Amino acid sequence: MEPTPQMQRAPAPRLDARPFVEVQDNETTIRIRQLLDGGTPRGVWAPLDLETVRDHVRGIRATLDPREVERPLRDAVLEYQQGKATLSILDADGTGEPMTFTRQALNQLASRVLPGRGLTFVDGLRALGTTGSKMAEINWALFMAGQRDPALLRTIQVPGQPVRSVRAVLSQRYAIVDDVDVLDAFLEHPVARELPVLDVRVTEDGMRMRLGLRVDESSVPGDIVGRPIPMVEVFNSEVGISAVSVTVGTYTLRCSNGMGGWGGDSAAWRWVHQGGSHGSERIQGGLGDALESARATAAGIQEAFRQAAQTAIEGVDVAGLLR
């Protein structure tokens, strides 16, 4: 599609990599800021292509060097070092390299190990100074000693940080389907791989991506308030916050501040990260069904079928409408 006079073609799509980490002295955890933010700016037609997005996400993955550790939490020690909560997985000699936490990972550990509101309690102890921090460490040790079942720890090496960081504390039953796996599944589909990426955002919590279903004026940003936009919206989280989800349909922006909603023609698929390696295969296989629905919507098959059903009683050639 050629840009209209109201739409100036941008020299390049917007795709920004953000600083990886923000360390605040008053927090016991590290905070990873937005990793990737891209899309087509308002008023121009400059979408990203899916392969470019996948390559950037793959580059982020390579930089963070993700690794998984599966060990019972009774084999670990939580300590406060220079104000930060750290976790060491002990070797046979009783030593281990300390790892810092993201806030999500520390919350997950507390939910798994401590009683209700336990994290608030140990944070209160830690605030009492050196003695309070030791008391907090004792509380962690007492509850972690009873954790005999292995947990899945997802760790990364954040650039600029001296040690690795725990980004998620999950069950062994967690099915690993990372952002790059979702993007690879889309790229393997002959129609999905050609869809324009209107918006993509990757944070420490997950990925959200929106793809235009039809490359026509209704897919182009600009004055789109109140105008239905046919699209696919994809969510995924690598840290256990949300399931893999794909929504296909028309999205209408209600006002310019970003509030909007899906129309009655939308359909949603959702796969929980469960089932270990078999669950991972099931999720990636299920993406194909969602993409086939996107393909049908993009081709206008659903609309043609509705028209055919409406006029069939008048003797209209239904097959002709679908050709």
mmCIF file of C-alpha atoms in Angstrom:
data_model
loop_
_atom_site.group_PDB
_atom_site.id
_atom_site.type_symbol
_atom_site.label_atom_id
_atom_site.label_comp_id
_atom_site.label_asym_id
_atom_site.label_seq_id
_atom_site.Cartn_x
_atom_site.Cartn_y
_atom_site.Cartn_z
ATOM 1 C CA MET A 1 0.000 0.000 0.000
ATOM 2 C CA GLU A 2 1.301 3.454 -0.882
ATOM 3 C CA PRO A 3 1.141 6.125 1.839
ATOM 4 C CA THR A 4 -1.631 8.707 1.472
ATOM 5 C CA PRO A 5 -0.787 12.453 1.446
ATOM 6 C CA GLN A 6 -1.669 12.529 5.158
ATOM 7 C CA MET A 7 0.881 9.833 5.917
ATOM 8 C CA GLN A 8 4.572 10.562 5.477
ATOM 9 C CA ARG A 9 6.707 7.446 5.201
ATOM 10 C CA ALA A 10 9.212 7.361 8.071
ATOM 11 C CA PRO A 11 12.854 6.791 7.169
ATOM 12 C CA ALA A 12 12.912 3.789 9.525
ATOM 13 C CA PRO A 13 10.633 2.110 12.039
ATOM 14 C CA ARG A 14 11.007 2.988 15.702
ATOM 15 C CA LEU A 15 12.960 0.314 17.589
ATOM 16 C CA ASP A 16 14.644 1.354 20.810
ATOM 17 C CA ALA A 17 16.740 -0.708 23.186
ATOM 18 C CA ARG A 18 16.573 0.657 26.722
ATOM 19 C CA PRO A 19 19.071 0.571 29.612
ATOM 20 C CA PHE A 20 19.109 -2.889 31.126
ATOM 21 C CA VAL A 21 19.113 -2.229 34.839
ATOM 22 C CA GLU A 22 18.267 0.361 37.425
ATOM 23 C CA VAL A 23 19.706 -0.139 40.910
ATOM 24 C CA GLN A 24 18.179 1.828 43.756
ATOM 25 C CA ASP A 25 19.925 1.922 47.120
ATOM 26 C CA ASN A 26 16.695 1.616 49.098
ATOM 27 C CA GLU A 27 15.576 -1.612 47.370
ATOM 28 C CA THR A 28 16.692 -5.157 48.123
ATOM 29 C CA THR A 29 16.287 -6.171 44.458
ATOM 30 C CA ILE A 30 17.412 -4.960 41.050
ATOM 31 C CA ARG A 31 14.988 -3.547 38.514
ATOM 32 C CA ILE A 32 15.393 -4.324 34.818
ATOM 33 C CA ARG A 33 13.971 -1.526 32.773
ATOM 34 C CA GLN A 34 12.278 -1.865 29.415
ATOM 35 C CA LEU A 35 14.360 -4.033 27.112
ATOM 36 C CA LEU A 36 12.779 -3.269 23.732
ATOM 37 C CA ASP A 37 10.231 -0.753 22.491
ATOM 38 C CA GLY A 38 9.336 -0.437 18.844
ATOM 39 C CA GLY A 39 6.631 0.074 16.263
ATOM 40 C CA THR A 40 5.216 2.591 13.852
ATOM 41 C CA PRO A 41 4.864 6.158 15.172
ATOM 42 C CA ARG A 42 1.491 7.862 14.965
ATOM 43 C CA GLY A 43 0.822 9.530 11.642
ATOM 44 C CA VAL A 44 3.329 7.508 9.577
ATOM 45 C CA TRP A 45 3.354 4.072 7.978
ATOM 46 C CA ALA A 46 6.591 2.496 9.166
ATOM 47 C CA PRO A 47 5.858 -0.965 10.580
ATOM 48 C CA LEU A 48 8.541 -3.386 11.659
ATOM 49 C CA ASP A 49 8.945 -6.777 10.049
ATOM 50 C CA LEU A 50 8.670 -9.842 12.248
ATOM 51 C CA GLU A 51 12.126 -11.180 11.465
ATOM 52 C CA THR A 52 13.745 -7.913 12.592
ATOM 53 C CA VAL A 53 11.857 -8.079 15.886
ATOM 54 C CA ARG A 54 12.863 -11.732 16.373
ATOM 55 C CA ASP A 55 16.522 -10.918 15.706
ATOM 56 C CA HIS A 56 16.491 -8.100 18.274
ATOM 57 C CA VAL A 57 14.836 -10.329 20.885
ATOM 58 C CA ARG A 58 17.363 -13.048 20.104
ATOM 59 C CA GLY A 59 20.149 -10.499 20.604
ATOM 60 C CA ILE A 60 18.731 -9.527 24.008
ATOM 61 C CA ARG A 61 18.631 -13.200 24.949
ATOM 62 C CA ALA A 62 22.263 -13.678 23.954
ATOM 63 C CA THR A 63 23.281 -10.641 26.002
ATOM 64 C CA LEU A 64 21.431 -11.796 29.128
ATOM 65 C CA ASP A 65 22.770 -15.367 28.818
ATOM 66 C CA PRO A 66 19.763 -17.069 30.474
ATOM 67 C CA ARG A 67 20.382 -20.265 32.428
ATOM 68 C CA GLU A 68 18.171 -22.566 34.450
ATOM 69 C CA VAL A 69 18.991 -24.229 37.759
ATOM 70 C CA GLU A 70 16.820 -26.984 39.249
ATOM 71 C CA ARG A 71 17.641 -27.556 42.911
ATOM 72 C CA PRO A 72 15.713 -27.928 46.181
ATOM 73 C CA LEU A 73 15.590 -24.598 47.980
ATOM 74 C CA ARG A 74 16.937 -26.276 51.114
ATOM 75 C CA ASP A 75 20.253 -26.316 49.205
ATOM 76 C CA ALA A 76 20.224 -22.513 49.021
ATOM 77 C CA VAL A 77 21.111 -19.711 51.418
ATOM 78 C CA LEU A 78 19.554 -16.235 51.326
ATOM 79 C CA GLU A 79 21.691 -13.405 52.684
ATOM 80 C CA TYR A 80 21.641 -9.615 52.574
ATOM 81 C CA GLN A 81 24.835 -8.240 51.077
ATOM 82 C CA GLN A 82 25.310 -4.482 50.721
ATOM 83 C CA GLY A 83 21.575 -4.036 51.151
ATOM 84 C CA LYS A 84 20.614 -6.526 48.424
ATOM 85 C CA ALA A 85 18.963 -9.896 48.912
ATOM 86 C CA THR A 86 21.209 -12.610 47.437
ATOM 87 C CA LEU A 87 20.740 -16.331 46.914
ATOM 88 C CA SER A 88 23.597 -18.844 46.858
ATOM 89 C CA ILE A 89 23.094 -22.433 45.663
ATOM 90 C CA LEU A 90 25.498 -24.457 47.771
ATOM 91 C CA ASP A 91 27.925 -26.943 46.227
ATOM 92 C CA ALA A 92 29.250 -30.081 47.926
ATOM 93 C CA ASP A 93 31.862 -27.995 49.741
ATOM 94 C CA GLY A 94 29.182 -25.708 51.194
ATOM 95 C CA THR A 95 29.952 -22.666 49.034
ATOM 96 C CA GLY A 96 28.111 -20.978 46.172
ATOM 97 C CA GLU A 97 28.134 -17.821 44.073
ATOM 98 C CA PRO A 98 25.610 -15.221 45.327
ATOM 99 C CA MET A 99 22.912 -14.067 42.889
ATOM 100 C CA THR A 100 20.730 -10.978 43.237
ATOM 101 C CA PHE A 101 16.957 -10.965 42.638
ATOM 102 C CA THR A 102 14.484 -9.091 40.536
ATOM 103 C CA ARG A 103 11.453 -8.059 42.577
ATOM 104 C CA GLN A 104 9.286 -10.622 40.789
ATOM 105 C CA ALA A 105 11.694 -13.443 41.671
ATOM 106 C CA LEU A 106 11.906 -12.442 45.340
ATOM 107 C CA ASN A 107 8.101 -12.274 45.540
ATOM 108 C CA GLN A 108 7.872 -15.751 43.976
ATOM 109 C CA LEU A 109 10.410 -17.140 46.431
ATOM 110 C CA ALA A 110 8.531 -15.638 49.373
ATOM 111 C CA SER A 111 5.201 -17.040 48.131
ATOM 112 C CA ARG A 112 6.768 -20.476 47.816
ATOM 113 C CA VAL A 113 8.643 -20.491 51.126
ATOM 114 C CA LEU A 114 7.287 -17.996 53.666
ATOM 115 C CA PRO A 115 3.861 -17.868 55.335
ATOM 116 C CA GLY A 116 1.337 -15.179 54.379
ATOM 117 C CA ARG A 117 2.776 -11.641 54.476
ATOM 118 C CA GLY A 118 6.113 -13.216 55.300
ATOM 119 C CA LEU A 119 8.047 -10.962 52.939
ATOM 120 C CA THR A 120 6.607 -7.868 54.616
ATOM 121 C CA PHE A 121 7.727 -9.276 57.973
ATOM 122 C CA VAL A 122 11.329 -10.033 56.928
ATOM 123 C CA ASP A 123 11.574 -6.667 55.160
ATOM 124 C CA GLY A 124 10.556 -5.058 58.450
ATOM 125 C CA LEU A 125 13.268 -6.989 60.269
ATOM 126 C CA ARG A 126 15.879 -5.996 57.700
ATOM 127 C CA ALA A 127 15.003 -2.334 58.196
ATOM 128 C CA LEU A 128 16.152 -2.597 61.815
ATOM 129 C CA GLY A 129 19.810 -2.626 60.791
ATOM 130 C CA THR A 130 22.548 -5.257 60.959
ATOM 131 C CA THR A 131 20.905 -7.259 63.741
ATOM 132 C CA GLY A 132 17.538 -7.128 61.980
ATOM 133 C CA SER A 133 19.109 -8.365 58.738
ATOM 134 C CA LYS A 134 20.570 -11.364 60.565
ATOM 135 C CA MET A 135 17.170 -12.122 62.066
ATOM 136 C CA ALA A 136 15.613 -11.899 58.600
ATOM 137 C CA GLU A 137 18.233 -14.327 57.244
ATOM 138 C CA ILE A 138 17.430 -16.770 60.077
ATOM 139 C CA ASN A 139 13.730 -16.633 59.168
ATOM 140 C CA TRP A 140 14.511 -17.389 55.535
ATOM 141 C CA ALA A 141 16.804 -20.282 56.543
ATOM 142 C CA LEU A 142 14.198 -21.871 58.849
ATOM 143 C CA PHE A 143 11.507 -21.951 56.154
ATOM 144 C CA MET A 144 13.801 -22.882 53.259
ATOM 145 C CA ALA A 145 15.117 -25.886 55.196
ATOM 146 C CA GLY A 146 11.777 -27.614 54.656
ATOM 147 C CA GLN A 147 11.787 -27.163 50.859
ATOM 148 C CA ARG A 148 12.721 -30.651 49.593
ATOM 149 C CA ASP A 149 11.196 -30.511 46.110
ATOM 150 C CA PRO A 150 13.353 -28.977 43.373
ATOM 151 C CA ALA A 151 12.445 -25.510 42.139
ATOM 152 C CA LEU A 152 13.215 -24.068 38.708
ATOM 153 C CA LEU A 153 15.347 -20.940 39.007
ATOM 154 C CA ARG A 154 15.660 -18.817 35.858
ATOM 155 C CA THR A 155 18.801 -16.703 35.999
ATOM 156 C CA ILE A 156 20.393 -14.049 33.792
ATOM 157 C CA GLN A 157 23.596 -12.016 33.644
ATOM 158 C CA VAL A 158 22.568 -8.370 33.505
ATOM 159 C CA PRO A 159 25.213 -6.174 31.790
ATOM 160 C CA GLY A 160 27.119 -4.067 34.294
ATOM 161 C CA GLN A 161 26.245 -6.294 37.249
ATOM 162 C CA PRO A 162 29.022 -8.236 39.015
ATOM 163 C CA VAL A 163 26.917 -11.357 39.641
ATOM 164 C CA ARG A 164 24.054 -13.220 37.997
ATOM 165 C CA SER A 165 20.452 -12.451 38.952
ATOM 166 C CA VAL A 166 17.469 -14.686 39.652
ATOM 167 C CA ARG A 167 14.578 -13.493 37.474
ATOM 168 C CA ALA A 168 12.023 -16.205 38.363
ATOM 169 C CA VAL A 169 11.444 -18.935 40.950
ATOM 170 C CA LEU A 170 9.074 -21.499 39.442
ATOM 171 C CA SER A 171 7.824 -25.054 39.694
ATOM 172 C CA GLN A 172 9.547 -27.895 37.868
ATOM 173 C CA ARG A 173 6.261 -28.279 35.984
ATOM 174 C CA TYR A 174 6.725 -24.866 34.383
ATOM 175 C CA ALA A 175 6.791 -25.126 30.576
ATOM 176 C CA ILE A 176 9.494 -22.876 29.155
ATOM 177 C CA VAL A 177 8.262 -20.993 26.086
ATOM 178 C CA ASP A 178 10.357 -17.871 25.685
ATOM 179 C CA ASP A 179 9.631 -14.799 23.595
ATOM 180 C CA VAL A 180 11.975 -15.928 20.833
ATOM 181 C CA ASP A 181 10.128 -19.289 20.688
ATOM 182 C CA VAL A 182 6.817 -17.495 20.107
ATOM 183 C CA LEU A 183 8.363 -15.296 17.420
ATOM 184 C CA ASP A 184 9.957 -18.315 15.717
ATOM 185 C CA ALA A 185 6.564 -20.046 15.657
ATOM 186 C CA PHE A 186 5.056 -17.004 13.920
ATOM 187 C CA LEU A 187 7.909 -16.865 11.416
ATOM 188 C CA GLU A 188 7.339 -20.499 10.485
ATOM 189 C CA HIS A 189 3.773 -19.658 9.423
ATOM 190 C CA PRO A 190 3.623 -18.498 5.766
ATOM 191 C CA VAL A 191 1.006 -15.794 6.395
ATOM 192 C CA ALA A 192 1.974 -14.629 9.881
ATOM 193 C CA ARG A 193 5.585 -14.008 8.889
ATOM 194 C CA GLU A 194 4.421 -11.326 6.428
ATOM 195 C CA LEU A 195 2.204 -9.410 8.867
ATOM 196 C CA PRO A 196 3.424 -5.891 9.750
ATOM 197 C CA VAL A 197 4.414 -5.388 13.387
ATOM 198 C CA LEU A 198 2.596 -2.269 14.574
ATOM 199 C CA ASP A 199 3.917 -2.315 18.123
ATOM 200 C CA VAL A 200 6.219 -4.454 20.273
ATOM 201 C CA ARG A 201 7.340 -4.029 23.854
ATOM 202 C CA VAL A 202 9.570 -6.298 25.920
ATOM 203 C CA THR A 203 10.047 -5.697 29.641
ATOM 204 C CA GLU A 204 11.369 -7.790 32.514
ATOM 205 C CA ASP A 205 7.804 -9.075 33.008
ATOM 206 C CA GLY A 206 6.918 -10.074 29.458
ATOM 207 C CA MET A 207 6.356 -9.283 25.774
ATOM 208 C CA ARG A 208 3.390 -7.642 24.056
ATOM 209 C CA MET A 209 3.253 -7.495 20.278
ATOM 210 C CA ARG A 210 0.559 -6.231 17.901
ATOM 211 C CA LEU A 211 0.458 -7.173 14.240
ATOM 212 C CA GLY A 212 -1.830 -5.711 11.570
ATOM 213 C CA LEU A 213 -4.045 -8.334 9.930
ATOM 214 C CA ARG A 214 -4.650 -6.403 6.730
ATOM 215 C CA VAL A 215 -2.237 -3.958 5.155
ATOM 216 C CA ASP A 216 -4.841 -1.375 4.268
ATOM 217 C CA GLU A 217 -5.818 2.034 5.528
ATOM 218 C CA SER A 218 -7.503 0.613 8.621
ATOM 219 C CA SER A 219 -4.150 -0.843 9.681
ATOM 220 C CA VAL A 220 -2.334 2.467 9.437
ATOM 221 C CA PRO A 221 -1.909 4.618 12.548
ATOM 222 C CA GLY A 222 -2.898 8.239 12.593
ATOM 223 C CA ASP A 223 -6.417 9.462 13.306
ATOM 224 C CA ILE A 224 -7.731 6.012 14.253
ATOM 225 C CA VAL A 225 -9.929 6.833 17.260
ATOM 226 C CA GLY A 226 -13.209 4.981 16.801
ATOM 227 C CA ARG A 227 -11.975 3.044 13.760
ATOM 228 C CA PRO A 228 -11.781 -0.783 14.075
ATOM 229 C CA ILE A 229 -8.285 -2.111 13.403
ATOM 230 C CA PRO A 230 -7.971 -5.801 12.442
ATOM 231 C CA MET A 231 -4.989 -7.153 14.335
ATOM 232 C CA VAL A 232 -3.341 -9.963 16.256
ATOM 233 C CA GLU A 233 -2.176 -9.219 19.809
ATOM 234 C CA VAL A 234 0.343 -11.548 21.432
ATOM 235 C CA PHE A 235 1.377 -11.755 25.081
ATOM 236 C CA ASN A 236 4.029 -13.914 26.711
ATOM 237 C CA SER A 237 5.933 -13.937 29.983
ATOM 238 C CA GLU A 238 9.209 -15.750 30.599
ATOM 239 C CA VAL A 239 8.925 -15.343 34.381
ATOM 240 C CA GLY A 240 5.563 -16.890 35.220
ATOM 241 C CA ILE A 241 3.439 -13.733 35.306
ATOM 242 C CA SER A 242 1.092 -14.625 32.455
ATOM 243 C CA ALA A 243 0.266 -17.342 29.959
ATOM 244 C CA VAL A 244 1.015 -17.268 26.245
ATOM 245 C CA SER A 245 -2.008 -15.630 24.657
ATOM 246 C CA VAL A 246 -3.075 -14.697 21.133
ATOM 247 C CA THR A 247 -6.104 -12.501 20.437
ATOM 248 C CA VAL A 248 -7.382 -12.181 16.866
ATOM 249 C CA GLY A 249 -10.033 -9.690 15.791
ATOM 250 C CA THR A 250 -10.725 -5.967 15.526
ATOM 251 C CA TYR A 251 -9.471 -3.541 18.152
ATOM 252 C CA THR A 252 -11.008 -0.076 18.474
ATOM 253 C CA LEU A 253 -9.233 2.821 20.151
ATOM 254 C CA ARG A 254 -11.885 4.617 22.221
ATOM 255 C CA CYS A 255 -9.858 7.748 22.924
ATOM 256 C CA SER A 256 -6.416 9.136 22.139
ATOM 257 C CA ASN A 257 -4.983 8.310 25.581
ATOM 258 C CA GLY A 258 -4.817 4.621 24.658
ATOM 259 C CA MET A 259 -8.058 3.235 26.094
ATOM 260 C CA GLY A 260 -9.736 0.758 23.784
ATOM 261 C CA GLY A 261 -11.281 -2.673 23.464
ATOM 262 C CA TRP A 262 -11.816 -5.703 21.269
ATOM 263 C CA GLY A 263 -14.949 -6.042 19.172
ATOM 264 C CA GLY A 264 -17.441 -8.871 19.280
ATOM 265 C CA ASP A 265 -15.652 -10.671 16.451
ATOM 266 C CA SER A 266 -12.491 -11.308 18.484
ATOM 267 C CA ALA A 267 -11.252 -14.758 19.484
ATOM 268 C CA ALA A 268 -8.596 -15.517 22.092
ATOM 269 C CA TRP A 269 -6.268 -18.452 22.707
ATOM 270 C CA ARG A 270 -4.460 -18.955 26.003
ATOM 271 C CA TRP A 271 -1.845 -21.519 26.997
ATOM 272 C CA VAL A 272 -0.655 -21.800 30.602
ATOM 273 C CA HIS A 273 3.063 -22.475 31.096
ATOM 274 C CA GLN A 274 2.557 -25.967 32.538
ATOM 275 C CA GLY A 275 3.630 -29.483 31.678
ATOM 276 C CA GLY A 276 7.419 -29.149 31.450
ATOM 277 C CA SER A 277 8.995 -29.924 28.073
ATOM 278 C CA HIS A 278 5.789 -31.568 26.802
ATOM 279 C CA GLY A 279 3.870 -28.421 27.705
ATOM 280 C CA SER A 280 6.330 -26.340 25.699
ATOM 281 C CA GLU A 281 5.684 -28.468 22.611
ATOM 282 C CA ARG A 282 1.914 -28.271 23.162
ATOM 283 C CA ILE A 283 1.958 -24.474 23.397
ATOM 284 C CA GLN A 284 4.093 -23.980 20.307
ATOM 285 C CA GLY A 285 1.905 -26.438 18.379
ATOM 286 C CA GLY A 286 -1.262 -24.628 19.480
ATOM 287 C CA LEU A 287 0.005 -21.343 18.086
ATOM 288 C CA GLY A 288 -0.614 -22.755 14.610
ATOM 289 C CA ASP A 289 -4.376 -22.948 15.224
ATOM 290 C CA ALA A 290 -4.473 -19.311 16.306
ATOM 291 C CA LEU A 291 -2.475 -18.290 13.248
ATOM 292 C CA GLU A 292 -4.854 -20.133 10.937
ATOM 293 C CA SER A 293 -7.686 -18.034 12.395
ATOM 294 C CA ALA A 294 -5.622 -14.915 11.766
ATOM 295 C CA ARG A 295 -5.091 -16.084 8.191
ATOM 296 C CA ALA A 296 -8.835 -16.536 7.700
ATOM 297 C CA THR A 297 -9.558 -13.097 9.136
ATOM 298 C CA ALA A 298 -6.900 -11.476 6.959
ATOM 299 C CA ALA A 299 -8.377 -13.048 3.846
ATOM 300 C CA GLY A 300 -11.852 -11.822 4.730
ATOM 301 C CA ILE A 301 -13.250 -15.362 4.788
ATOM 302 C CA GLN A 302 -15.300 -14.781 7.913
ATOM 303 C CA GLU A 303 -16.939 -11.667 6.510
ATOM 304 C CA ALA A 304 -17.674 -13.438 3.225
ATOM 305 C CA PHE A 305 -19.244 -16.334 5.096
ATOM 306 C CA ARG A 306 -21.537 -13.975 7.018
ATOM 307 C CA GLN A 307 -22.621 -12.336 3.779
ATOM 308 C CA ALA A 308 -23.250 -15.743 2.210
ATOM 309 C CA ALA A 309 -25.395 -16.921 5.112
ATOM 310 C CA GLN A 310 -27.398 -13.691 5.026
ATOM 311 C CA THR A 311 -28.277 -13.923 1.360
ATOM 312 C CA ALA A 312 -28.472 -17.693 0.837
ATOM 313 C CA ILE A 313 -32.263 -17.740 1.166
ATOM 314 C CA GLU A 314 -32.516 -15.316 -1.759
ATOM 315 C CA GLY A 315 -30.853 -17.824 -4.083
ATOM 316 C CA VAL A 316 -27.470 -16.094 -4.260
ATOM 317 C CA ASP A 317 -24.547 -18.287 -5.307
ATOM 318 C CA VAL A 318 -22.924 -18.840 -1.898
ATOM 319 C CA ALA A 319 -19.846 -20.534 -3.340
ATOM 320 C CA GLY A 320 -19.288 -17.530 -5.573
ATOM 321 C CA LEU A 321 -19.182 -15.200 -2.617
ATOM 322 C CA LEU A 322 -16.407 -17.229 -1.045
ATOM 323 C CA ARG A 323 -14.247 -17.302 -4.153
#
